[in-house]
Amino acid sequence: MQLGAQGDITSLIATLLWLLFFAIFFFYPSFSQRIQLSHMLRDLERKLGRLKQIRDDVRSRTLQVLGGYSERKDLDKELDRLVNSFMIPPESMDPYGVVYKLEHIAVTWEDSFEDMVRELCPKADRERAKTLTNLVEVTRGVDLIYRIVRHFYLMGKKTNNIYLVLQLQMLMPQIMEIAEAYRQASYAFSEGQPIGDGVGVLAVAKLVKDAEKKTYEIAKDTVVHELVFEGRRLLAVRAAGPGGAVGRPGEGVKRLVEAENGRVGAIITVDAGLKLEGEETGKIVEGIGVAIGGIGIDKYKIEEIAKENRIPLYAFVIYESIAEAITPMKESIAKAADKVLEKIKAIIREKVKEGETVIVAGIGNTVGIGMT
Amino acid sequence: MFQSRQGLGKVPRPLTFLLCLNCKTENSRPFKDGDYVFKEVEEKCPKCGEQRMVITGIYVREERQQAR
């Protein structure tokens, strides 16, 4: 009897619970979505916490390094001013001449940013000031990532928009990888260590090393080495080091071609390029075109002058990931500089006749890579 | 708000590779502030004792992947 009564109560409770769950799912269809949303928001909050930690770490390192070259007491406020500064791209409704408008704005922005850093750190020499500018740019980059992620997280939370949160959550692994790369980059720029992006410059520096040459500045932070290579006139363009700079290779190559009255046998560019996941770091690939990243000004200028004068464009790219490009140079990337050197020599021998002029441009950030 | 209890990972330190200008021996040491590639430094060569060396490379050593 007793066993039978207990069984009735258990069955009644089970029925009530079933009815309750049924009612919840019947009257509140988005219930499962709500649970999913709260899970995603919790995951995002954890990752945002880590992003904040990275941002604070980079910022404190930057302040510490800048403090070594400055006596300013309001250094943190000044750093905030730099970190929050911005560049407004030109209006492109009428695209005519937009590249030169963009160049004007970008150059003004870069120069004023560098001037502000120099003013802040009067004790830093020219080379160090350039590297410090890069360090502040890293701080600005990681701060921007944090603020954008926080914006979408709070927006998703406020509006309970699962689709907004979902998109952010899907992108978070890549965002976290980039943020961690920025953190490692801050160490590289604090101490002036070569980074993966500098492999193009390193290759060109090795190409002209030990050769008898004439060196001069062709554009801001951009130098040319003039030498003779197996009967051909070789003009090697690179950013001036060892301070952190990318120079203006587009303007440099344009001025060189103009000075040669368009009589150039080939323009060869060497740069680091983004590899696909699963590909080998340091792999060298070659192709046709201009191997230059960035906002496109340098690439446009070289393409334009090459088209005008019918100069063939050859390119070498050394594969690396986005993280490897801004963190201290890896062994496989450094070794690739030696290998690409032989490929450049081979293409000059094959495509440029004796007596002709060839331009070789090493693209990338020259931090930690001196002049040869 | 937005606190993470997880610590930040270690950052790989590069090595500086130096070539003796006398005996052409290459050796390495941990990177020091002020080092840059192609810089001539006044450091003693561990083999011949020459005081002038040149930095030939600065990079992070990678562990060799075992062949499968």
PDB file of C-alpha atoms in Angstrom, chain A residues 18-308:
ATOM      1  CA  TRP A  18       6.649  18.061 -17.319  1.00  0.00           C
ATOM      2  CA  LEU A  19       3.695  20.460 -17.524  1.00  0.00           C
ATOM      3  CA  LEU A  20       5.847  23.279 -16.116  1.00  0.00           C
ATOM      4  CA  PHE A  21       8.594  22.728 -18.703  1.00  0.00           C
ATOM      5  CA  PHE A  22       6.011  22.384 -21.429  1.00  0.00           C
ATOM      6  CA  ALA A  23       4.423  25.679 -20.318  1.00  0.00           C
ATOM      7  CA  ILE A  24       7.825  27.382 -20.284  1.00  0.00           C
ATOM      8  CA  PHE A  25       8.680  26.277 -23.800  1.00  0.00           C
ATOM      9  CA  PHE A  26       5.147  26.844 -25.058  1.00  0.00           C
ATOM     10  CA  PHE A  27       4.684  30.357 -23.669  1.00  0.00           C
ATOM     11  CA  TYR A  28       8.281  31.457 -24.025  1.00  0.00           C
ATOM     12  CA  PRO A  29       9.619  30.209 -27.374  1.00  0.00           C
ATOM     13  CA  SER A  30      12.864  32.130 -27.145  1.00  0.00           C
ATOM     14  CA  PHE A  31      13.806  30.469 -23.845  1.00  0.00           C
ATOM     15  CA  SER A  32      16.548  28.268 -25.327  1.00  0.00           C
ATOM     16  CA  GLN A  33      17.920  31.270 -27.174  1.00  0.00           C
ATOM     17  CA  ARG A  34      18.063  33.198 -23.900  1.00  0.00           C
ATOM     18  CA  ILE A  35      20.087  30.430 -22.267  1.00  0.00           C
ATOM     19  CA  GLN A  36      22.412  30.326 -25.290  1.00  0.00           C
ATOM     20  CA  LEU A  37      22.788  34.121 -25.221  1.00  0.00           C
ATOM     21  CA  SER A  38      23.720  34.184 -21.553  1.00  0.00           C
ATOM     22  CA  HIS A  39      26.329  31.441 -22.179  1.00  0.00           C
ATOM     23  CA  MET A  40      27.808  33.396 -25.067  1.00  0.00           C
ATOM     24  CA  LEU A  41      27.852  36.638 -23.102  1.00  0.00           C
ATOM     25  CA  ARG A  42      29.663  34.915 -20.226  1.00  0.00           C
ATOM     26  CA  ASP A  43      32.271  33.550 -22.663  1.00  0.00           C
ATOM     27  CA  LEU A  44      32.684  36.988 -24.264  1.00  0.00           C
ATOM     28  CA  GLU A  45      33.039  38.634 -20.847  1.00  0.00           C
ATOM     29  CA  ARG A  46      35.905  36.269 -20.009  1.00  0.00           C
ATOM     30  CA  LYS A  47      37.643  37.034 -23.315  1.00  0.00           C
ATOM     31  CA  LEU A  48      37.048  40.753 -22.931  1.00  0.00           C
ATOM     32  CA  GLY A  49      38.694  40.514 -19.506  1.00  0.00           C
ATOM     33  CA  ARG A  50      41.739  38.977 -21.132  1.00  0.00           C
ATOM     34  CA  LEU A  51      41.752  41.655 -23.832  1.00  0.00           C
ATOM     35  CA  LYS A  52      41.687  44.331 -21.132  1.00  0.00           C
ATOM     36  CA  GLN A  53      44.591  42.617 -19.401  1.00  0.00           C
ATOM     37  CA  ILE A  54      46.569  42.661 -22.679  1.00  0.00           C
ATOM     38  CA  ARG A  55      45.684  46.303 -23.319  1.00  0.00           C
ATOM     39  CA  ASP A  56      46.755  47.333 -19.783  1.00  0.00           C
ATOM     40  CA  ASP A  57      49.974  45.321 -20.095  1.00  0.00           C
ATOM     41  CA  VAL A  58      50.919  46.984 -23.415  1.00  0.00           C
ATOM     42  CA  ARG A  59      49.974  50.429 -22.117  1.00  0.00           C
ATOM     43  CA  SER A  60      52.022  50.097 -18.922  1.00  0.00           C
ATOM     44  CA  ARG A  61      55.046  48.864 -20.912  1.00  0.00           C
ATOM     45  CA  THR A  62      54.726  51.796 -23.312  1.00  0.00           C
ATOM     46  CA  LEU A  63      54.510  54.267 -20.429  1.00  0.00           C
ATOM     47  CA  GLN A  64      57.550  52.700 -18.799  1.00  0.00           C
ATOM     48  CA  VAL A  65      59.605  52.867 -22.023  1.00  0.00           C
ATOM     49  CA  LEU A  66      58.508  56.420 -22.890  1.00  0.00           C
ATOM     50  CA  GLY A  67      59.310  57.439 -19.301  1.00  0.00           C
ATOM     51  CA  GLY A  68      62.943  56.535 -19.938  1.00  0.00           C
ATOM     52  CA  TYR A  69      63.181  59.298 -22.557  1.00  0.00           C
ATOM     53  CA  SER A  70      60.928  61.907 -20.999  1.00  0.00           C
ATOM     54  CA  GLU A  71      60.654  63.994 -17.862  1.00  0.00           C
ATOM     55  CA  ARG A  72      56.999  64.843 -18.376  1.00  0.00           C
ATOM     56  CA  LYS A  73      54.770  64.256 -15.358  1.00  0.00           C
ATOM     57  CA  ASP A  74      51.612  64.054 -17.474  1.00  0.00           C
ATOM     58  CA  LEU A  75      52.957  61.240 -19.637  1.00  0.00           C
ATOM     59  CA  ASP A  76      49.868  59.056 -19.186  1.00  0.00           C
ATOM     60  CA  LYS A  77      47.559  61.889 -20.287  1.00  0.00           C
ATOM     61  CA  GLU A  78      49.751  62.597 -23.296  1.00  0.00           C
ATOM     62  CA  LEU A  79      49.780  58.892 -24.176  1.00  0.00           C
ATOM     63  CA  ASP A  80      45.971  58.903 -24.024  1.00  0.00           C
ATOM     64  CA  ARG A  81      45.940  61.869 -26.402  1.00  0.00           C
ATOM     65  CA  LEU A  82      48.063  59.909 -28.887  1.00  0.00           C
ATOM     66  CA  VAL A  83      46.121  56.672 -28.430  1.00  0.00           C
ATOM     67  CA  ASN A  84      42.789  58.409 -29.029  1.00  0.00           C
ATOM     68  CA  SER A  85      43.946  60.430 -32.032  1.00  0.00           C
ATOM     69  CA  PHE A  86      42.507  59.495 -35.426  1.00  0.00           C
ATOM     70  CA  MET A  87      42.757  59.961 -39.184  1.00  0.00           C
ATOM     71  CA  ILE A  88      39.681  60.667 -41.298  1.00  0.00           C
ATOM     72  CA  PRO A  89      39.964  59.044 -44.746  1.00  0.00           C
ATOM     73  CA  PRO A  90      39.044  61.262 -47.721  1.00  0.00           C
ATOM     74  CA  GLU A  91      35.605  61.286 -49.299  1.00  0.00           C
ATOM     75  CA  SER A  92      35.437  58.735 -52.121  1.00  0.00           C
ATOM     76  CA  MET A  93      32.039  59.589 -53.644  1.00  0.00           C
ATOM     77  CA  ASP A  94      34.032  61.126 -56.488  1.00  0.00           C
ATOM     78  CA  PRO A  95      36.972  58.671 -56.687  1.00  0.00           C
ATOM     79  CA  TYR A  96      39.073  60.858 -59.019  1.00  0.00           C
ATOM     80  CA  GLY A  97      42.396  61.619 -57.317  1.00  0.00           C
ATOM     81  CA  VAL A  98      41.403  59.821 -54.115  1.00  0.00           C
ATOM     82  CA  VAL A  99      44.796  58.068 -53.790  1.00  0.00           C
ATOM     83  CA  TYR A 100      46.680  61.377 -53.639  1.00  0.00           C
ATOM     84  CA  LYS A 101      44.132  62.820 -51.194  1.00  0.00           C
ATOM     85  CA  LEU A 102      44.575  59.708 -49.029  1.00  0.00           C
ATOM     86  CA  GLU A 103      48.346  60.053 -49.304  1.00  0.00           C
ATOM     87  CA  HIS A 104      48.187  63.687 -48.205  1.00  0.00           C
ATOM     88  CA  ILE A 105      46.083  62.831 -45.159  1.00  0.00           C
ATOM     89  CA  ALA A 106      48.113  59.708 -44.258  1.00  0.00           C
ATOM     90  CA  VAL A 107      51.443  61.524 -44.573  1.00  0.00           C
ATOM     91  CA  THR A 108      50.220  64.458 -42.460  1.00  0.00           C
ATOM     92  CA  TRP A 109      48.911  62.013 -39.855  1.00  0.00           C
ATOM     93  CA  GLU A 110      52.164  59.963 -39.760  1.00  0.00           C
ATOM     94  CA  ASP A 111      54.347  63.068 -39.537  1.00  0.00           C
ATOM     95  CA  SER A 112      52.286  64.708 -36.812  1.00  0.00           C
ATOM     96  CA  PHE A 113      52.121  61.434 -34.849  1.00  0.00           C
ATOM     97  CA  GLU A 114      55.911  61.109 -35.022  1.00  0.00           C
ATOM     98  CA  ASP A 115      56.375  64.771 -34.067  1.00  0.00           C
ATOM     99  CA  MET A 116      54.136  64.322 -31.031  1.00  0.00           C
ATOM    100  CA  VAL A 117      56.200  61.313 -29.889  1.00  0.00           C
ATOM    101  CA  ARG A 118      59.464  63.251 -30.430  1.00  0.00           C
ATOM    102  CA  GLU A 119      58.096  66.167 -28.424  1.00  0.00           C
ATOM    103  CA  LEU A 120      57.106  63.765 -25.663  1.00  0.00           C
ATOM    104  CA  CYS A 121      60.507  62.020 -25.602  1.00  0.00           C
ATOM    105  CA  PRO A 122      63.177  64.673 -26.234  1.00  0.00           C
ATOM    106  CA  LYS A 123      65.926  62.398 -24.886  1.00  0.00           C
ATOM    107  CA  ALA A 124      65.358  59.793 -27.632  1.00  0.00           C
ATOM    108  CA  ASP A 125      67.648  59.956 -30.677  1.00  0.00           C
ATOM    109  CA  ARG A 126      66.245  59.896 -34.236  1.00  0.00           C
ATOM    110  CA  GLU A 127      66.269  56.098 -34.600  1.00  0.00           C
ATOM    111  CA  ARG A 128      64.846  55.465 -31.120  1.00  0.00           C
ATOM    112  CA  ALA A 129      62.092  58.052 -31.650  1.00  0.00           C
ATOM    113  CA  LYS A 130      60.952  56.160 -34.759  1.00  0.00           C
ATOM    114  CA  THR A 131      60.789  52.885 -32.814  1.00  0.00           C
ATOM    115  CA  LEU A 132      58.926  54.621 -29.983  1.00  0.00           C
ATOM    116  CA  THR A 133      56.395  55.904 -32.535  1.00  0.00           C
ATOM    117  CA  ASN A 134      55.826  52.286 -33.601  1.00  0.00           C
ATOM    118  CA  LEU A 135      55.402  51.302 -29.944  1.00  0.00           C
ATOM    119  CA  VAL A 136      52.721  53.969 -29.441  1.00  0.00           C
ATOM    120  CA  GLU A 137      51.016  52.741 -32.639  1.00  0.00           C
ATOM    121  CA  VAL A 138      50.941  49.220 -31.161  1.00  0.00           C
ATOM    122  CA  THR A 139      49.341  50.609 -27.979  1.00  0.00           C
ATOM    123  CA  ARG A 140      46.817  52.476 -30.106  1.00  0.00           C
ATOM    124  CA  GLY A 141      46.041  49.323 -32.103  1.00  0.00           C
ATOM    125  CA  VAL A 142      45.402  47.093 -29.106  1.00  0.00           C
ATOM    126  CA  ASP A 143      43.357  49.820 -27.393  1.00  0.00           C
ATOM    127  CA  LEU A 144      41.181  50.159 -30.496  1.00  0.00           C
ATOM    128  CA  ILE A 145      40.606  46.387 -30.632  1.00  0.00           C
ATOM    129  CA  TYR A 146      39.539  46.381 -26.962  1.00  0.00           C
ATOM    130  CA  ARG A 147      37.166  49.321 -27.405  1.00  0.00           C
ATOM    131  CA  ILE A 148      35.524  47.851 -30.515  1.00  0.00           C
ATOM    132  CA  VAL A 149      35.011  44.419 -28.922  1.00  0.00           C
ATOM    133  CA  ARG A 150      33.636  46.059 -25.752  1.00  0.00           C
ATOM    134  CA  HIS A 151      31.234  48.144 -27.881  1.00  0.00           C
ATOM    135  CA  PHE A 152      29.734  45.114 -29.620  1.00  0.00           C
ATOM    136  CA  TYR A 153      29.622  43.095 -26.381  1.00  0.00           C
ATOM    137  CA  LEU A 154      27.718  45.839 -24.531  1.00  0.00           C
ATOM    138  CA  MET A 155      25.494  46.472 -27.527  1.00  0.00           C
ATOM    139  CA  GLY A 156      24.610  42.771 -27.758  1.00  0.00           C
ATOM    140  CA  LYS A 157      23.969  42.588 -24.028  1.00  0.00           C
ATOM    141  CA  LYS A 158      21.823  45.733 -23.988  1.00  0.00           C
ATOM    142  CA  THR A 159      19.668  44.729 -26.928  1.00  0.00           C
ATOM    143  CA  ASN A 160      19.694  40.949 -26.219  1.00  0.00           C
ATOM    144  CA  ASN A 161      20.658  40.545 -29.858  1.00  0.00           C
ATOM    145  CA  ILE A 162      21.888  36.976 -30.168  1.00  0.00           C
ATOM    146  CA  TYR A 163      22.997  37.474 -33.792  1.00  0.00           C
ATOM    147  CA  LEU A 164      25.254  40.369 -32.895  1.00  0.00           C
ATOM    148  CA  VAL A 165      26.780  38.415 -30.008  1.00  0.00           C
ATOM    149  CA  LEU A 166      27.128  35.301 -32.170  1.00  0.00           C
ATOM    150  CA  GLN A 167      29.100  37.172 -34.845  1.00  0.00           C
ATOM    151  CA  LEU A 168      31.410  38.630 -32.221  1.00  0.00           C
ATOM    152  CA  GLN A 169      31.910  35.245 -30.582  1.00  0.00           C
ATOM    153  CA  MET A 170      32.786  33.676 -33.935  1.00  0.00           C
ATOM    154  CA  LEU A 171      35.470  36.318 -34.550  1.00  0.00           C
ATOM    155  CA  MET A 172      36.931  36.207 -31.047  1.00  0.00           C
ATOM    156  CA  PRO A 173      39.598  33.482 -31.634  1.00  0.00           C
ATOM    157  CA  GLN A 174      41.194  35.553 -34.439  1.00  0.00           C
ATOM    158  CA  ILE A 175      40.817  38.788 -32.462  1.00  0.00           C
ATOM    159  CA  MET A 176      42.495  37.233 -29.414  1.00  0.00           C
ATOM    160  CA  GLU A 177      45.343  35.974 -31.613  1.00  0.00           C
ATOM    161  CA  ILE A 178      45.892  39.448 -33.054  1.00  0.00           C
ATOM    162  CA  ALA A 179      45.748  41.051 -29.595  1.00  0.00           C
ATOM    163  CA  GLU A 180      48.347  38.584 -28.279  1.00  0.00           C
ATOM    164  CA  ALA A 181      50.522  39.374 -31.325  1.00  0.00           C
ATOM    165  CA  TYR A 182      50.246  43.077 -30.477  1.00  0.00           C
ATOM    166  CA  ARG A 183      51.401  42.280 -26.924  1.00  0.00           C
ATOM    167  CA  GLN A 184      54.455  40.478 -28.253  1.00  0.00           C
ATOM    168  CA  ALA A 185      55.046  43.318 -30.719  1.00  0.00           C
ATOM    169  CA  SER A 186      55.183  45.760 -27.817  1.00  0.00           C
ATOM    170  CA  TYR A 187      58.196  43.834 -26.450  1.00  0.00           C
ATOM    171  CA  ALA A 188      59.867  43.901 -29.883  1.00  0.00           C
ATOM    172  CA  PHE A 189      59.379  47.663 -30.311  1.00  0.00           C
ATOM    173  CA  SER A 190      60.346  48.423 -26.683  1.00  0.00           C
ATOM    174  CA  GLU A 191      63.746  46.889 -27.304  1.00  0.00           C
ATOM    175  CA  GLY A 192      64.185  47.442 -31.061  1.00  0.00           C
ATOM    176  CA  GLN A 193      64.128  43.770 -32.083  1.00  0.00           C
ATOM    177  CA  PRO A 194      63.598  42.861 -35.772  1.00  0.00           C
ATOM    178  CA  ILE A 195      60.061  41.654 -36.552  1.00  0.00           C
ATOM    179  CA  GLY A 196      58.790  39.208 -39.186  1.00  0.00           C
ATOM    180  CA  ASP A 197      57.595  42.049 -41.435  1.00  0.00           C
ATOM    181  CA  GLY A 198      61.202  43.212 -41.831  1.00  0.00           C
ATOM    182  CA  VAL A 199      62.232  40.217 -43.939  1.00  0.00           C
ATOM    183  CA  GLY A 200      61.972  42.149 -47.242  1.00  0.00           C
ATOM    184  CA  VAL A 201      64.269  44.881 -45.933  1.00  0.00           C
ATOM    185  CA  LEU A 202      66.645  42.260 -44.519  1.00  0.00           C
ATOM    186  CA  ALA A 203      66.876  40.523 -47.906  1.00  0.00           C
ATOM    187  CA  VAL A 204      67.691  43.771 -49.727  1.00  0.00           C
ATOM    188  CA  ALA A 205      70.208  44.750 -47.030  1.00  0.00           C
ATOM    189  CA  LYS A 206      71.960  41.409 -47.559  1.00  0.00           C
ATOM    190  CA  LEU A 207      71.838  41.854 -51.335  1.00  0.00           C
ATOM    191  CA  VAL A 208      73.890  45.057 -51.217  1.00  0.00           C
ATOM    192  CA  LYS A 209      76.080  44.137 -48.247  1.00  0.00           C
ATOM    193  CA  ASP A 210      79.831  44.265 -48.937  1.00  0.00           C
ATOM    194  CA  ALA A 211      79.266  45.763 -52.414  1.00  0.00           C
ATOM    195  CA  GLU A 212      80.785  49.064 -53.492  1.00  0.00           C
ATOM    196  CA  LYS A 213      77.849  51.457 -53.569  1.00  0.00           C
ATOM    197  CA  LYS A 214      76.508  54.970 -53.306  1.00  0.00           C
ATOM    198  CA  THR A 215      73.782  55.489 -50.689  1.00  0.00           C
ATOM    199  CA  TYR A 216      71.382  58.442 -50.480  1.00  0.00           C
ATOM    200  CA  GLU A 217      67.894  59.328 -49.222  1.00  0.00           C
ATOM    201  CA  ILE A 218      65.235  59.338 -51.957  1.00  0.00           C
ATOM    202  CA  ALA A 219      62.119  59.966 -49.838  1.00  0.00           C
ATOM    203  CA  LYS A 220      61.372  60.332 -46.130  1.00  0.00           C
ATOM    204  CA  ASP A 221      62.975  57.427 -44.201  1.00  0.00           C
ATOM    205  CA  THR A 222      63.731  55.740 -47.553  1.00  0.00           C
ATOM    206  CA  VAL A 223      67.216  55.158 -48.938  1.00  0.00           C
ATOM    207  CA  VAL A 224      68.638  53.932 -52.220  1.00  0.00           C
ATOM    208  CA  HIS A 225      71.852  51.958 -52.689  1.00  0.00           C
ATOM    209  CA  GLU A 226      73.292  52.380 -56.188  1.00  0.00           C
ATOM    210  CA  LEU A 227      75.629  49.588 -57.272  1.00  0.00           C
ATOM    211  CA  VAL A 228      76.633  47.420 -60.182  1.00  0.00           C
ATOM    212  CA  PHE A 229      75.536  43.805 -60.180  1.00  0.00           C
ATOM    213  CA  GLU A 230      77.053  41.586 -62.871  1.00  0.00           C
ATOM    214  CA  GLY A 231      77.007  44.372 -65.461  1.00  0.00           C
ATOM    215  CA  ARG A 232      73.534  45.681 -64.532  1.00  0.00           C
ATOM    216  CA  ARG A 233      72.872  48.914 -62.662  1.00  0.00           C
ATOM    217  CA  LEU A 234      71.082  47.936 -59.460  1.00  0.00           C
ATOM    218  CA  LEU A 235      69.044  50.451 -57.444  1.00  0.00           C
ATOM    219  CA  ALA A 236      68.081  48.912 -54.107  1.00  0.00           C
ATOM    220  CA  VAL A 237      65.342  50.744 -52.209  1.00  0.00           C
ATOM    221  CA  ARG A 238      64.648  50.153 -48.511  1.00  0.00           C
ATOM    222  CA  ALA A 239      63.520  51.945 -45.354  1.00  0.00           C
ATOM    223  CA  ALA A 240      66.362  53.494 -43.351  1.00  0.00           C
ATOM    224  CA  GLY A 241      67.158  51.561 -40.181  1.00  0.00           C
ATOM    225  CA  PRO A 242      67.680  50.463 -37.502  1.00  0.00           C
ATOM    226  CA  GLY A 243      64.786  52.535 -36.116  1.00  0.00           C
ATOM    227  CA  GLY A 244      61.253  51.306 -36.775  1.00  0.00           C
ATOM    228  CA  ALA A 245      60.111  52.717 -40.133  1.00  0.00           C
ATOM    229  CA  VAL A 246      58.559  51.485 -43.350  1.00  0.00           C
ATOM    230  CA  GLY A 247      59.598  54.523 -45.357  1.00  0.00           C
ATOM    231  CA  ARG A 248      57.878  55.579 -48.578  1.00  0.00           C
ATOM    232  CA  PRO A 249      58.956  52.950 -51.121  1.00  0.00           C
ATOM    233  CA  GLY A 250      56.250  53.975 -53.607  1.00  0.00           C
ATOM    234  CA  GLU A 251      57.486  57.538 -53.760  1.00  0.00           C
ATOM    235  CA  GLY A 252      61.114  56.314 -53.789  1.00  0.00           C
ATOM    236  CA  VAL A 253      60.584  53.998 -56.773  1.00  0.00           C
ATOM    237  CA  LYS A 254      58.567  56.673 -58.634  1.00  0.00           C
ATOM    238  CA  ARG A 255      61.350  59.248 -58.234  1.00  0.00           C
ATOM    239  CA  LEU A 256      63.971  56.732 -59.351  1.00  0.00           C
ATOM    240  CA  VAL A 257      62.037  55.783 -62.500  1.00  0.00           C
ATOM    241  CA  GLU A 258      61.526  59.483 -63.301  1.00  0.00           C
ATOM    242  CA  ALA A 259      65.245  60.158 -62.778  1.00  0.00           C
ATOM    243  CA  GLU A 260      66.032  57.296 -65.187  1.00  0.00           C
ATOM    244  CA  ASN A 261      63.547  58.736 -67.731  1.00  0.00           C
ATOM    245  CA  GLY A 262      61.594  55.489 -67.562  1.00  0.00           C
ATOM    246  CA  ARG A 263      64.509  53.368 -68.805  1.00  0.00           C
ATOM    247  CA  VAL A 264      64.280  50.607 -66.195  1.00  0.00           C
ATOM    248  CA  GLY A 265      64.452  46.918 -67.120  1.00  0.00           C
ATOM    249  CA  ALA A 266      62.394  45.630 -64.187  1.00  0.00           C
ATOM    250  CA  ILE A 267      61.023  46.507 -60.766  1.00  0.00           C
ATOM    251  CA  ILE A 268      61.307  43.717 -58.220  1.00  0.00           C
ATOM    252  CA  THR A 269      59.538  43.952 -54.842  1.00  0.00           C
ATOM    253  CA  VAL A 270      60.209  41.689 -51.860  1.00  0.00           C
ATOM    254  CA  ASP A 271      57.818  41.612 -48.924  1.00  0.00           C
ATOM    255  CA  ALA A 272      56.330  39.422 -46.229  1.00  0.00           C
ATOM    256  CA  GLY A 273      52.934  38.024 -47.231  1.00  0.00           C
ATOM    257  CA  LEU A 274      50.108  36.456 -45.304  1.00  0.00           C
ATOM    258  CA  LYS A 275      50.154  32.680 -45.449  1.00  0.00           C
ATOM    259  CA  LEU A 276      47.097  30.501 -45.361  1.00  0.00           C
ATOM    260  CA  GLU A 277      46.564  28.299 -42.319  1.00  0.00           C
ATOM    261  CA  GLY A 278      48.567  25.069 -42.729  1.00  0.00           C
ATOM    262  CA  GLU A 279      51.201  26.663 -44.953  1.00  0.00           C
ATOM    263  CA  GLU A 280      54.838  26.725 -43.979  1.00  0.00           C
ATOM    264  CA  THR A 281      56.280  29.885 -42.412  1.00  0.00           C
ATOM    265  CA  GLY A 282      59.199  31.249 -44.443  1.00  0.00           C
ATOM    266  CA  LYS A 283      58.074  29.672 -47.731  1.00  0.00           C
ATOM    267  CA  ILE A 284      59.062  31.850 -50.702  1.00  0.00           C
ATOM    268  CA  VAL A 285      56.680  32.329 -53.592  1.00  0.00           C
ATOM    269  CA  GLU A 286      57.137  34.472 -56.661  1.00  0.00           C
ATOM    270  CA  GLY A 287      54.726  36.215 -58.956  1.00  0.00           C
ATOM    271  CA  ILE A 288      53.948  39.265 -61.047  1.00  0.00           C
ATOM    272  CA  GLY A 289      52.845  42.586 -59.587  1.00  0.00           C
ATOM    273  CA  VAL A 290      53.797  44.780 -56.647  1.00  0.00           C
ATOM    274  CA  ALA A 291      54.269  43.078 -53.292  1.00  0.00           C
ATOM    275  CA  ILE A 292      53.373  45.839 -50.836  1.00  0.00           C
ATOM    276  CA  GLY A 293      50.770  45.852 -48.076  1.00  0.00           C
ATOM    277  CA  GLY A 294      49.420  48.873 -46.235  1.00  0.00           C
ATOM    278  CA  ILE A 295      46.667  51.206 -47.406  1.00  0.00           C
ATOM    279  CA  GLY A 296      47.661  50.962 -51.070  1.00  0.00           C
ATOM    280  CA  ILE A 297      49.368  54.287 -51.805  1.00  0.00           C
ATOM    281  CA  ASP A 298      52.833  52.819 -52.433  1.00  0.00           C
ATOM    282  CA  LYS A 299      51.409  49.950 -54.486  1.00  0.00           C
ATOM    283  CA  TYR A 300      49.384  52.377 -56.626  1.00  0.00           C
ATOM    284  CA  LYS A 301      52.368  54.657 -57.294  1.00  0.00           C
ATOM    285  CA  ILE A 302      54.615  51.801 -58.439  1.00  0.00           C
ATOM    286  CA  GLU A 303      51.884  50.266 -60.604  1.00  0.00           C
ATOM    287  CA  GLU A 304      51.156  53.636 -62.195  1.00  0.00           C
ATOM    288  CA  ILE A 305      54.758  54.513 -63.038  1.00  0.00           C
ATOM    289  CA  ALA A 306      55.438  50.956 -64.251  1.00  0.00           C
ATOM    290  CA  LYS A 307      52.403  51.017 -66.551  1.00  0.00           C
ATOM    291  CA  GLU A 308      53.351  54.444 -67.919  1.00  0.00           C
TER     292      GLU A 308
END
